[in-house]
PDB file of C-alpha atoms in Angstrom:
ATOM      1  CA  MET I 199      14.420  17.495  18.026  1.00 42.00           C
ATOM      2  CA  PRO I 200      15.086  21.064  18.458  1.00 43.00           C
ATOM      3  CA  PHE I 201      13.382  23.957  16.538  1.00 44.00           C
ATOM      4  CA  ASP I 202      15.787  26.222  13.727  1.00 51.00           C
ATOM      5  CA  ASP I 203      14.524  29.853  15.618  1.00 50.00           C
ATOM      6  CA  ASP I 204      13.195  31.020  11.256  1.00 53.00           C
ATOM      7  CA  LEU I 205      10.717  28.626  12.064  1.00 55.00           C
ATOM      8  CA  SER I 206       6.459  29.177  11.701  1.00 63.00           C
ATOM      9  CA  THR I 207       4.820  28.944  14.241  1.00 70.00           C
ATOM     10  CA  GLU I 208       2.696  26.600  11.694  1.00 68.00           C
ATOM     11  CA  GLU I 209       6.354  24.738  10.874  1.00 61.00           C
ATOM     12  CA  ARG I 210       6.490  24.186  14.482  1.00 67.00           C
ATOM     13  CA  ASP I 211       3.112  22.842  14.660  1.00 70.00           C
ATOM     14  CA  THR I 212       3.720  20.548  11.631  1.00 65.00           C
ATOM     15  CA  TYR I 213       7.123  19.221  12.936  1.00 65.00           C
ATOM     16  CA  LYS I 214       5.499  18.392  15.669  1.00 70.00           C
ATOM     17  CA  LEU I 215       2.387  15.785  14.545  1.00 67.00           C
ATOM     18  CA  PHE I 216       4.842  14.562  12.575  1.00 68.00           C
ATOM     19  CA  LEU I 217       7.026  13.590  15.310  1.00 67.00           C
ATOM     20  CA  SER I 218       4.123  12.713  17.325  1.00 68.00           C
ATOM     21  CA  ALA I 219       3.597   9.751  14.859  1.00 64.00           C
ATOM     22  CA  ILE I 220       6.662   8.563  14.685  1.00 62.00           C
ATOM     23  CA  THR I 221       7.301   8.258  17.739  1.00 66.00           C
ATOM     24  CA  PRO I 222       7.331   4.637  19.402  1.00 64.00           C
ATOM     25  CA  ARG I 223       5.268   5.453  22.709  1.00 71.00           C
ATOM     26  CA  GLY I 224       6.065   2.077  24.938  1.00 72.00           C
ATOM     27  CA  ASP I 225       2.972   1.925  26.229  1.00 79.00           C
ATOM     28  CA  ARG I 226       1.103   1.330  23.776  1.00 86.00           C
ATOM     29  CA  ILE I 227      -1.015  -1.441  23.672  1.00 92.00           C
ATOM     30  CA  CYS I 228      -1.007  -3.583  19.398  1.00 94.00           C
ATOM     31  CA  SER I 229      -1.549  -6.911  18.305  1.00 96.00           C
ATOM     32  CA  ALA I 230       2.133  -8.202  17.072  1.00 95.00           C
ATOM     33  CA  ALA I 231       0.634  -7.691  13.576  1.00 95.00           C
ATOM     34  CA  LEU I 232       0.248  -3.693  14.676  1.00 96.00           C
ATOM     35  CA  TYR I 233       3.508  -3.666  15.830  1.00 95.00           C
ATOM     36  CA  ARG I 234       4.840  -4.627  12.591  1.00 94.00           C
ATOM     37  CA  PHE I 235       3.115  -1.602  10.987  1.00 94.00           C
ATOM     38  CA  PHE I 236       4.162   0.702  13.623  1.00 92.00           C
ATOM     39  CA  VAL I 237       7.999  -0.982  12.941  1.00 91.00           C
ATOM     40  CA  ASP I 238       7.591  -0.379   9.365  1.00 91.00           C
ATOM     41  CA  TYR I 239       6.305   2.647   9.373  1.00 88.00           C
ATOM     42  CA  TYR I 240       8.699   4.739  12.263  1.00 86.00           C
ATOM     43  CA  ASP I 241      11.696   2.458  10.180  1.00 88.00           C
ATOM     44  CA  ALA I 242      10.876   4.946   7.258  1.00 87.00           C
ATOM     45  CA  ALA I 243       9.934   8.041   8.912  1.00 83.00           C
ATOM     46  CA  ASN I 244      13.182   7.645  10.712  1.00 83.00           C
ATOM     47  CA  PHE I 245      15.610   7.337   8.160  1.00 86.00           C
ATOM     48  CA  PHE I 246      14.134  10.044   6.826  1.00 84.00           C
ATOM     49  CA  MET I 247      14.673  12.629   9.995  1.00 80.00           C
ATOM     50  CA  PHE I 248      18.278  11.144  10.322  1.00 85.00           C
ATOM     51  CA  VAL I 249      18.653  12.143   6.772  1.00 86.00           C
ATOM     52  CA  ILE I 250      17.938  15.897   7.816  1.00 82.00           C
ATOM     53  CA  LYS I 251      19.713  15.148  10.664  1.00 85.00           C
ATOM     54  CA  LEU I 252      23.296  14.078   8.999  1.00 88.00           C
ATOM     55  CA  VAL I 253      22.648  17.127   6.429  1.00 84.00           C
ATOM     56  CA  GLY I 254      22.662  19.664   8.944  1.00 83.00           C
ATOM     57  CA  GLN I 255      25.194  18.305  10.457  1.00 85.00           C
ATOM     58  CA  ALA I 256      27.253  18.767   7.209  1.00 83.00           C
ATOM     59  CA  ASP I 257      26.403  22.167   6.572  1.00 78.00           C
ATOM     60  CA  GLU I 258      27.051  23.464  10.498  1.00 82.00           C
ATOM     61  CA  GLY I 259      30.733  21.170   9.755  1.00 82.00           C
ATOM     62  CA  ARG I 260      31.172  23.120   6.738  1.00 74.00           C
ATOM     63  CA  MET I 261      30.152  26.659   8.386  1.00 75.00           C
ATOM     64  CA  ARG I 262      32.912  26.141  11.294  1.00 77.00           C
ATOM     65  CA  ALA I 263      35.220  24.890   9.193  1.00 74.00           C
ATOM     66  CA  ALA I 264      34.790  27.961   7.274  1.00 69.00           C
ATOM     67  CA  LYS I 265      35.461  29.951  10.035  1.00 70.00           C
ATOM     68  CA  ALA I 266      38.032  29.056  12.019  1.00 69.00           C
ATOM     69  CA  LEU I 267      39.815  29.105   8.946  1.00 67.00           C
ATOM     70  CA  SER I 268      39.029  32.443   7.838  1.00 63.00           C
ATOM     71  CA  THR I 269      40.373  34.271  10.721  1.00 65.00           C
ATOM     72  CA  ILE I 270      43.903  32.914   9.716  1.00 62.00           C
ATOM     73  CA  SER I 271      44.400  35.491   6.716  1.00 63.00           C
ATOM     74  CA  PRO I 272      42.863  37.932   5.403  1.00 65.00           C
ATOM     75  CA  GLU I 273      43.320  35.579   1.603  1.00 66.00           C
ATOM     76  CA  ASP I 274      41.847  32.751   2.776  1.00 64.00           C
ATOM     77  CA  ALA I 275      38.934  34.961   4.435  1.00 64.00           C
ATOM     78  CA  GLU I 276      39.223  35.606   1.009  1.00 66.00           C
ATOM     79  CA  ARG I 277      38.503  32.225   0.141  1.00 64.00           C
ATOM     80  CA  TYR I 278      36.382  30.648   2.517  1.00 68.00           C
ATOM     81  CA  LYS I 279      33.793  33.540   1.606  1.00 68.00           C
ATOM     82  CA  LYS I 280      31.677  32.229  -0.996  1.00 67.00           C
ATOM     83  CA  THR I 281      31.273  29.233   1.685  1.00 68.00           C
ATOM     84  CA  LEU I 282      30.377  31.605   4.475  1.00 67.00           C
ATOM     85  CA  GLU I 283      27.586  33.245   2.431  1.00 70.00           C
ATOM     86  CA  LYS I 284      25.897  29.565   1.269  1.00 75.00           C
ATOM     87  CA  PRO I 285      24.994  27.887   4.899  1.00 73.00           C
ATOM     88  CA  ASN I 286      22.647  25.468   3.498  1.00 78.00           C
ATOM     89  CA  LEU I 287      24.453  24.014   0.582  1.00 78.00           C
ATOM     90  CA  VAL I 288      24.334  20.434   1.857  1.00 77.00           C
ATOM     91  CA  LEU I 289      20.371  21.010   2.743  1.00 78.00           C
ATOM     92  CA  ASN I 290      19.305  22.729  -0.822  1.00 78.00           C
ATOM     93  CA  GLN I 291      21.065  19.760  -2.538  1.00 81.00           C
ATOM     94  CA  LEU I 292      18.893  18.368  -0.609  1.00 79.00           C
ATOM     95  CA  SER I 293      15.829  19.087  -1.341  1.00 80.00           C
ATOM     96  CA  ARG I 294      16.561  18.608  -5.344  1.00 85.00           C
ATOM     97  CA  PHE I 295      14.934  15.150  -4.255  1.00 85.00           C
ATOM     98  CA  SER I 296      11.819  16.689  -2.365  1.00 84.00           C
ATOM     99  CA  SER I 297       9.798  14.425  -4.478  1.00 88.00           C
ATOM    100  CA  HIS I 298      11.637  11.367  -4.295  1.00 89.00           C
ATOM    101  CA  GLN I 299      11.727  11.469  -0.518  1.00 89.00           C
ATOM    102  CA  SER I 300       8.003  12.426  -0.070  1.00 90.00           C
ATOM    103  CA  LYS I 301       7.588   9.555  -2.743  1.00 94.00           C
ATOM    104  CA  ASN I 302       8.590   7.300  -0.190  1.00 92.00           C
ATOM    105  CA  MET I 303       8.044   7.512   2.708  1.00 92.00           C
ATOM    106  CA  VAL I 304       3.908   8.216   1.288  1.00 95.00           C
ATOM    107  CA  LEU I 305       5.083   4.624  -1.163  1.00 95.00           C
ATOM    108  CA  SER I 306       5.825   3.131   3.172  1.00 94.00           C
ATOM    109  CA  ALA I 307       3.564   4.188   4.958  1.00 94.00           C
ATOM    110  CA  THR I 308       0.841   2.868   2.094  1.00 95.00           C
ATOM    111  CA  ASN I 309       2.379   0.118   1.859  1.00 93.00           C
ATOM    112  CA  SER I 310       2.500  -1.135   5.382  1.00 94.00           C
ATOM    113  CA  PHE I 311      -1.233   0.212   6.288  1.00 95.00           C
ATOM    114  CA  LEU I 312      -2.253  -2.217   3.622  1.00 94.00           C
ATOM    115  CA  CYS I 313      -0.038  -4.849   4.495  1.00 92.00           C
ATOM    116  CA  TYR I 314      -1.338  -4.131   8.296  1.00 95.00           C
ATOM    117  CA  TYR I 315      -5.157  -4.606   7.278  1.00 95.00           C
ATOM    118  CA  SER I 316      -4.785  -7.610   5.425  1.00 92.00           C
ATOM    119  CA  GLU I 317      -2.788  -9.230   8.437  1.00 93.00           C
ATOM    120  CA  ILE I 318      -5.611  -8.096  11.204  1.00 95.00           C
ATOM    121  CA  ILE I 319      -8.323 -10.274   8.469  1.00 93.00           C
ATOM    122  CA  GLN I 320      -6.416 -13.131   8.486  1.00 91.00           C
ATOM    123  CA  ALA I 321      -5.740 -13.570  11.958  1.00 93.00           C
ATOM    124  CA  ALA I 322      -9.509 -12.375  12.705  1.00 93.00           C
ATOM    125  CA  ILE I 323     -10.435 -15.570   9.560  1.00 90.00           C
ATOM    126  CA  ASN I 324      -7.928 -17.699  11.401  1.00 89.00           C
ATOM    127  CA  LYS I 325      -8.675 -17.557  14.986  1.00 91.00           C
ATOM    128  CA  ARG I 326     -13.017 -18.494  13.005  1.00 90.00           C
ATOM    129  CA  PRO I 327     -12.858 -20.362  10.320  1.00 86.00           C
ATOM    130  CA  GLU I 328     -16.398 -20.228   9.267  1.00 83.00           C
ATOM    131  CA  LEU I 329     -15.897 -16.869   8.201  1.00 82.00           C
ATOM    132  CA  LEU I 330     -13.911 -18.214   5.420  1.00 78.00           C
ATOM    133  CA  LYS I 331     -17.640 -19.345   4.071  1.00 76.00           C
ATOM    134  CA  SER I 332     -19.151 -18.653   0.594  1.00 66.00           C
ATOM    135  CA  SER I 333     -20.710 -20.095  -2.296  1.00 57.00           C
ATOM    136  CA  GLN I 334     -16.913 -19.922  -3.618  1.00 62.00           C
ATOM    137  CA  THR I 335     -15.783 -23.363  -4.734  1.00 65.00           C
ATOM    138  CA  ILE I 336     -12.664 -25.538  -4.487  1.00 64.00           C
ATOM    139  CA  ARG I 337     -11.197 -27.572  -7.096  1.00 73.00           C
ATOM    140  CA  LEU I 338     -11.027 -31.218  -5.887  1.00 69.00           C
ATOM    141  CA  ASP I 339      -7.179 -31.726  -7.229  1.00 71.00           C
ATOM    142  CA  GLU I 340      -6.148 -28.513  -4.697  1.00 70.00           C
ATOM    143  CA  VAL I 341      -7.665 -30.724  -1.604  1.00 66.00           C
ATOM    144  CA  LEU I 342      -5.675 -33.502  -2.384  1.00 69.00           C
ATOM    145  CA  ALA I 343      -2.770 -30.966  -1.890  1.00 73.00           C
ATOM    146  CA  PHE I 344      -3.352 -31.195   1.470  1.00 67.00           C
ATOM    147  CA  LYS I 345      -2.987 -33.898   4.513  1.00 72.00           C
ATOM    148  CA  ARG I 346      -3.749 -31.730   6.957  1.00 77.00           C
ATOM    149  CA  TYR I 347      -7.095 -30.061   7.785  1.00 69.00           C
ATOM    150  CA  SER I 348      -5.393 -27.333   9.420  1.00 74.00           C
ATOM    151  CA  ASP I 349      -2.882 -26.865   5.976  1.00 73.00           C
ATOM    152  CA  ILE I 350      -6.208 -26.655   3.428  1.00 72.00           C
ATOM    153  CA  VAL I 351      -7.519 -23.794   6.102  1.00 73.00           C
ATOM    154  CA  SER I 352      -4.308 -21.601   6.051  1.00 76.00           C
ATOM    155  CA  TYR I 353      -3.994 -22.001   1.895  1.00 70.00           C
ATOM    156  CA  LEU I 354      -7.760 -20.515   1.994  1.00 72.00           C
ATOM    157  CA  VAL I 355      -6.842 -18.268   4.664  1.00 74.00           C
ATOM    158  CA  ASP I 356      -4.126 -17.115   2.139  1.00 76.00           C
ATOM    159  CA  LYS I 357      -6.065 -17.629  -0.789  1.00 76.00           C
ATOM    160  CA  ARG I 358      -9.221 -15.121   0.734  1.00 76.00           C
ATOM    161  CA  ILE I 359      -5.999 -12.713   1.144  1.00 79.00           C
ATOM    162  CA  ASN I 360      -5.233 -12.369  -1.507  1.00 76.00           C
ATOM    163  CA  SER I 361      -8.177 -11.842  -2.825  1.00 77.00           C
ATOM    164  CA  LEU I 362      -9.129  -8.969  -1.337  1.00 76.00           C
ATOM    165  CA  SER I 363      -6.198  -8.024  -0.933  1.00 73.00           C
ATOM    166  CA  TYR I 364      -5.951  -6.907  -5.226  1.00 76.00           C
ATOM    167  CA  GLY I 365      -9.819  -6.049  -4.399  1.00 79.00           C
ATOM    168  CA  GLY I 366      -8.307  -2.512  -2.652  1.00 84.00           C
ATOM    169  CA  ILE I 367      -9.368  -0.999   0.538  1.00 90.00           C
ATOM    170  CA  LEU I 368     -12.869  -0.583  -0.245  1.00 90.00           C
ATOM    171  CA  GLN I 369     -12.970  -4.482  -0.241  1.00 90.00           C
ATOM    172  CA  MET I 370     -11.300  -4.950   2.487  1.00 91.00           C
ATOM    173  CA  GLU I 371     -13.965  -2.007   4.291  1.00 94.00           C
ATOM    174  CA  GLU I 372     -16.534  -3.978   2.589  1.00 93.00           C
ATOM    175  CA  TYR I 373     -15.120  -7.487   4.418  1.00 90.00           C
ATOM    176  CA  MET I 374     -14.665  -6.083   7.556  1.00 92.00           C
ATOM    177  CA  ARG I 375     -18.017  -4.476   7.554  1.00 95.00           C
ATOM    178  CA  ASP I 376     -20.308  -7.325   6.335  1.00 92.00           C
ATOM    179  CA  ARG I 377     -18.151 -10.480   7.225  1.00 91.00           C
ATOM    180  CA  LEU I 378     -16.022  -9.507  10.752  1.00 94.00           C
ATOM    181  CA  GLY I 379     -18.886  -6.677  12.078  1.00 95.00           C
ATOM    182  CA  ILE I 380     -16.317  -4.263  12.625  1.00 96.00           C
ATOM    183  CA  GLU I 381     -16.563  -0.676  10.919  1.00 96.00           C
ATOM    184  CA  THR I 382     -13.172   0.639  10.168  1.00 96.00           C
ATOM    185  CA  PHE I 383     -13.985   4.040   9.746  1.00 96.00           C
ATOM    186  CA  LYS I 384     -15.247   6.403  13.260  1.00 95.00           C
ATOM    187  CA  ASP I 385     -16.228   9.272  10.769  1.00 96.00           C
ATOM    188  CA  ASP I 386     -16.123  10.397   7.170  1.00 95.00           C
ATOM    189  CA  ASP I 387     -13.641  12.164   7.106  1.00 96.00           C
ATOM    190  CA  GLN I 388     -10.896   8.977   8.745  1.00 96.00           C
ATOM    191  CA  LYS I 389     -12.190   7.293   5.273  1.00 96.00           C
ATOM    192  CA  HIS I 390     -11.372  10.757   2.779  1.00 96.00           C
ATOM    193  CA  LEU I 391      -8.228  10.882   4.186  1.00 97.00           C
ATOM    194  CA  LEU I 392      -7.311   7.339   4.133  1.00 97.00           C
ATOM    195  CA  LEU I 393      -8.630   7.049   0.417  1.00 96.00           C
ATOM    196  CA  ILE I 394      -6.599   9.862  -0.508  1.00 97.00           C
ATOM    197  CA  PHE I 395      -3.530   8.508   0.837  1.00 97.00           C
ATOM    198  CA  ILE I 396      -4.306   5.464  -0.319  1.00 95.00           C
ATOM    199  CA  GLU I 397      -4.786   6.671  -3.645  1.00 95.00           C
ATOM    200  CA  LEU I 398      -1.912   8.658  -3.832  1.00 96.00           C
ATOM    201  CA  ARG I 399       0.083   5.770  -3.516  1.00 96.00           C
ATOM    202  CA  ASN I 400      -1.551   4.399  -6.106  1.00 94.00           C
ATOM    203  CA  ILE I 401      -0.872   7.106  -8.982  1.00 96.00           C
ATOM    204  CA  LEU I 402       3.115   7.665  -7.449  1.00 96.00           C
ATOM    205  CA  THR I 403       3.203   4.004  -8.877  1.00 94.00           C
ATOM    206  CA  HIS I 404       1.565   4.264 -11.790  1.00 94.00           C
ATOM    207  CA  ASN I 405       1.857   7.800 -13.133  1.00 95.00           C
ATOM    208  CA  ARG I 406       4.167   9.476 -11.469  1.00 93.00           C
ATOM    209  CA  GLY I 407       2.995  11.488  -8.675  1.00 94.00           C
ATOM    210  CA  VAL I 408       0.020  13.308 -11.264  1.00 96.00           C
ATOM    211  CA  VAL I 409      -3.018  13.336 -10.611  1.00 96.00           C
ATOM    212  CA  ASN I 410      -5.237  12.153 -13.224  1.00 96.00           C
ATOM    213  CA  ASP I 411      -9.638  11.273 -13.996  1.00 95.00           C
ATOM    214  CA  LEU I 412      -9.278   7.490 -12.122  1.00 94.00           C
ATOM    215  CA  PHE I 413      -7.661   9.672  -8.918  1.00 95.00           C
ATOM    216  CA  LEU I 414     -10.606  12.035  -9.552  1.00 95.00           C
ATOM    217  CA  SER I 415     -13.017   9.805  -9.862  1.00 93.00           C
ATOM    218  CA  ARG I 416     -11.704   7.378  -6.313  1.00 92.00           C
ATOM    219  CA  VAL I 417     -11.087  10.652  -4.158  1.00 94.00           C
ATOM    220  CA  LYS I 418     -14.364  12.203  -4.083  1.00 89.00           C
ATOM    221  CA  ASN I 419     -14.061  14.551  -0.810  1.00 89.00           C
ATOM    222  CA  HIS I 420     -10.606  16.385  -1.665  1.00 92.00           C
ATOM    223  CA  MET I 421     -10.789  18.122   2.304  1.00 93.00           C
ATOM    224  CA  GLY I 422      -8.771  20.759   1.837  1.00 92.00           C
ATOM    225  CA  PHE I 423      -6.116  19.761  -0.922  1.00 93.00           C
ATOM    226  CA  LYS I 424      -5.884  20.858  -4.643  1.00 91.00           C
ATOM    227  CA  PHE I 425      -5.186  18.079  -6.996  1.00 95.00           C
ATOM    228  CA  ARG I 426      -6.005  19.126 -10.618  1.00 94.00           C
ATOM    229  CA  SER I 427      -6.344  16.956 -13.394  1.00 94.00           C
ATOM    230  CA  GLY I 428      -2.597  16.632 -15.395  1.00 96.00           C
ATOM    231  CA  LYS I 429      -1.165  17.859 -12.636  1.00 96.00           C
ATOM    232  CA  GLN I 430       1.688  16.344 -10.603  1.00 94.00           C
ATOM    233  CA  PHE I 431       1.132  16.103  -6.067  1.00 95.00           C
ATOM    234  CA  HIS I 432       3.791  16.395  -4.267  1.00 92.00           C
ATOM    235  CA  CYS I 433       2.647  15.596  -0.748  1.00 92.00           C
ATOM    236  CA  ASP I 434       4.350  18.181   1.676  1.00 89.00           C
ATOM    237  CA  LEU I 435       5.337  17.262   5.636  1.00 85.00           C
ATOM    238  CA  ASP I 436       2.148  18.699   6.190  1.00 86.00           C
ATOM    239  CA  VAL I 437       0.209  17.028   4.488  1.00 92.00           C
ATOM    240  CA  PHE I 438       2.291  13.926   5.282  1.00 92.00           C
ATOM    241  CA  ALA I 439       1.937  14.371   8.725  1.00 88.00           C
ATOM    242  CA  ARG I 440      -2.089  14.692   8.419  1.00 91.00           C
ATOM    243  CA  LEU I 441      -2.432  11.808   5.921  1.00 94.00           C
ATOM    244  CA  SER I 442      -0.269   9.575   8.428  1.00 92.00           C
ATOM    245  CA  LYS I 443      -1.718  10.086  12.011  1.00 91.00           C
ATOM    246  CA  ASN I 444      -5.485   9.200  10.068  1.00 94.00           C
ATOM    247  CA  CYS I 445      -3.598   6.253   9.192  1.00 94.00           C
ATOM    248  CA  ILE I 446      -2.365   5.248  12.111  1.00 93.00           C
ATOM    249  CA  ASP I 447      -5.650   6.270  14.603  1.00 94.00           C
ATOM    250  CA  VAL I 448      -8.163   3.891  12.388  1.00 96.00           C
ATOM    251  CA  ALA I 449      -4.707   1.248  12.218  1.00 96.00           C
ATOM    252  CA  CYS I 450      -5.831   1.532  15.921  1.00 95.00           C
ATOM    253  CA  ASP I 451      -9.040   1.858  15.760  1.00 96.00           C
ATOM    254  CA  ILE I 452      -9.378  -0.842  13.658  1.00 97.00           C
ATOM    255  CA  ASP I 453      -6.317  -2.939  16.051  1.00 97.00           C
ATOM    256  CA  LYS I 454      -8.824  -2.043  19.823  1.00 97.00           C
ATOM    257  CA  GLY I 455     -11.787  -3.591  18.169  1.00 97.00           C
ATOM    258  CA  VAL I 456     -10.839  -6.804  15.959  1.00 97.00           C
ATOM    259  CA  CYS I 457      -8.981  -8.030  18.369  1.00 97.00           C
ATOM    260  CA  GLU I 458     -11.232  -7.504  21.029  1.00 97.00           C
ATOM    261  CA  LYS I 459     -13.792  -9.185  19.298  1.00 97.00           C
ATOM    262  CA  PHE I 460     -12.214 -12.465  18.026  1.00 96.00           C
ATOM    263  CA  GLY I 461      -9.513 -12.694  21.502  1.00 97.00           C
ATOM    264  CA  ILE I 462      -6.497 -11.691  19.842  1.00 97.00           C
ATOM    265  CA  GLN I 463      -3.008 -11.325  21.857  1.00 96.00           C
ATOM    266  CA  ARG I 464      -2.696  -7.225  22.101  1.00 96.00           C
ATOM    267  CA  LYS I 465       0.664  -6.366  24.271  1.00 94.00           C
ATOM    268  CA  ARG I 466       2.585  -3.078  25.019  1.00 93.00           C
ATOM    269  CA  TYR I 467       4.508  -1.722  22.166  1.00 90.00           C
ATOM    270  CA  ALA I 468       7.396  -2.608  24.247  1.00 89.00           C
ATOM    271  CA  THR I 469       6.843  -5.457  25.119  1.00 91.00           C
ATOM    272  CA  TRP I 470       7.256  -6.684  22.008  1.00 90.00           C
ATOM    273  CA  SER I 471      10.308  -4.660  21.308  1.00 83.00           C
ATOM    274  CA  THR I 472      12.157  -6.158  24.252  1.00 82.00           C
ATOM    275  CA  ALA I 473      10.964  -9.648  23.847  1.00 71.00           C
ATOM    276  CA  GLY I 474      13.315  -9.658  20.076  1.00 55.00           C
ATOM    277  CA  ALA I 475      10.609  -8.552  17.860  1.00 52.00           C
ATOM    278  CA  ASN I 476      12.103  -6.026  16.203  1.00 50.00           C
ATOM    279  CA  LYS I 477      15.416  -8.048  15.394  1.00 48.00           C
ATOM    280  CA  LYS I 478      14.010 -10.079  12.642  1.00 44.00           C
ATOM    281  CA  ARG I 479      10.237  -9.201  11.155  1.00 45.00           C
ATOM    282  CA  PRO I 480       8.010 -10.254  11.002  1.00 42.00           C
ATOM    283  CA  ALA I 481       8.647 -12.202  14.128  1.00 38.00           C
ATOM    284  CA  PRO I 482       5.195 -11.915  16.962  1.00 38.00           C
ATOM    285  CA  THR I 483       2.951 -14.358  16.073  1.00 39.00           C
ATOM    286  CA  THR I 484      -1.094 -13.864  16.442  1.00 40.00           C
TER     287      THR I 484
END
């Protein structure tokens, strides 16, 4: 996508970071679960870019029409003067909904990541059901409801994954480390950035994006962001680009570690895509 001439170097770098994150790499190796995460993320990000492109075309069309019609007569020139004075009318209208757009992007990206995190843990347990061993018990009537051992295992896996999902990202990280033997994060910065992303999702969902004491108690390292209790935090494009790129990096690292250890199939992104997995998601199987 071409850049506007009036963009600053910093703004150009932000767009480049964002575009690099949303552009699928056909040679990227990923599991079925990670592929689904990519597709969900790319769809949401590209929809945002599609809207921006349409808005730009609408404003450009208005200006071209106004310029062409204003040359017909002096009266027409005066009539279209107001149009020429407002070259970004549609874009300005779109900016009124910037908070809503930002919210949609954050929720879509974080929900897709949490779904991926649950799926890759589930894929590992399916490969090694002994990971389910714990002191927890299951009622006899629950066991008798199934006829096959595989159905019981599948039920227990789903039950464990649901429990982990409701426990939050830190409980899932603990399970990944203690039971699967895989570290979720390469370093503390990765962890802090992902926690910020997830907690932004939580306050957007439950508190209209207003930072509260619960948020501040969970986000110990602000990583340079300015969070103030009682103030709404708006996730600008540069913030989203930084947080979402980190989110993708974390997912890719997890995928490599888990798949190599548990023998989970990985393919090139382009292979998943051409296999028809994109027609009806989720289609690929682990």
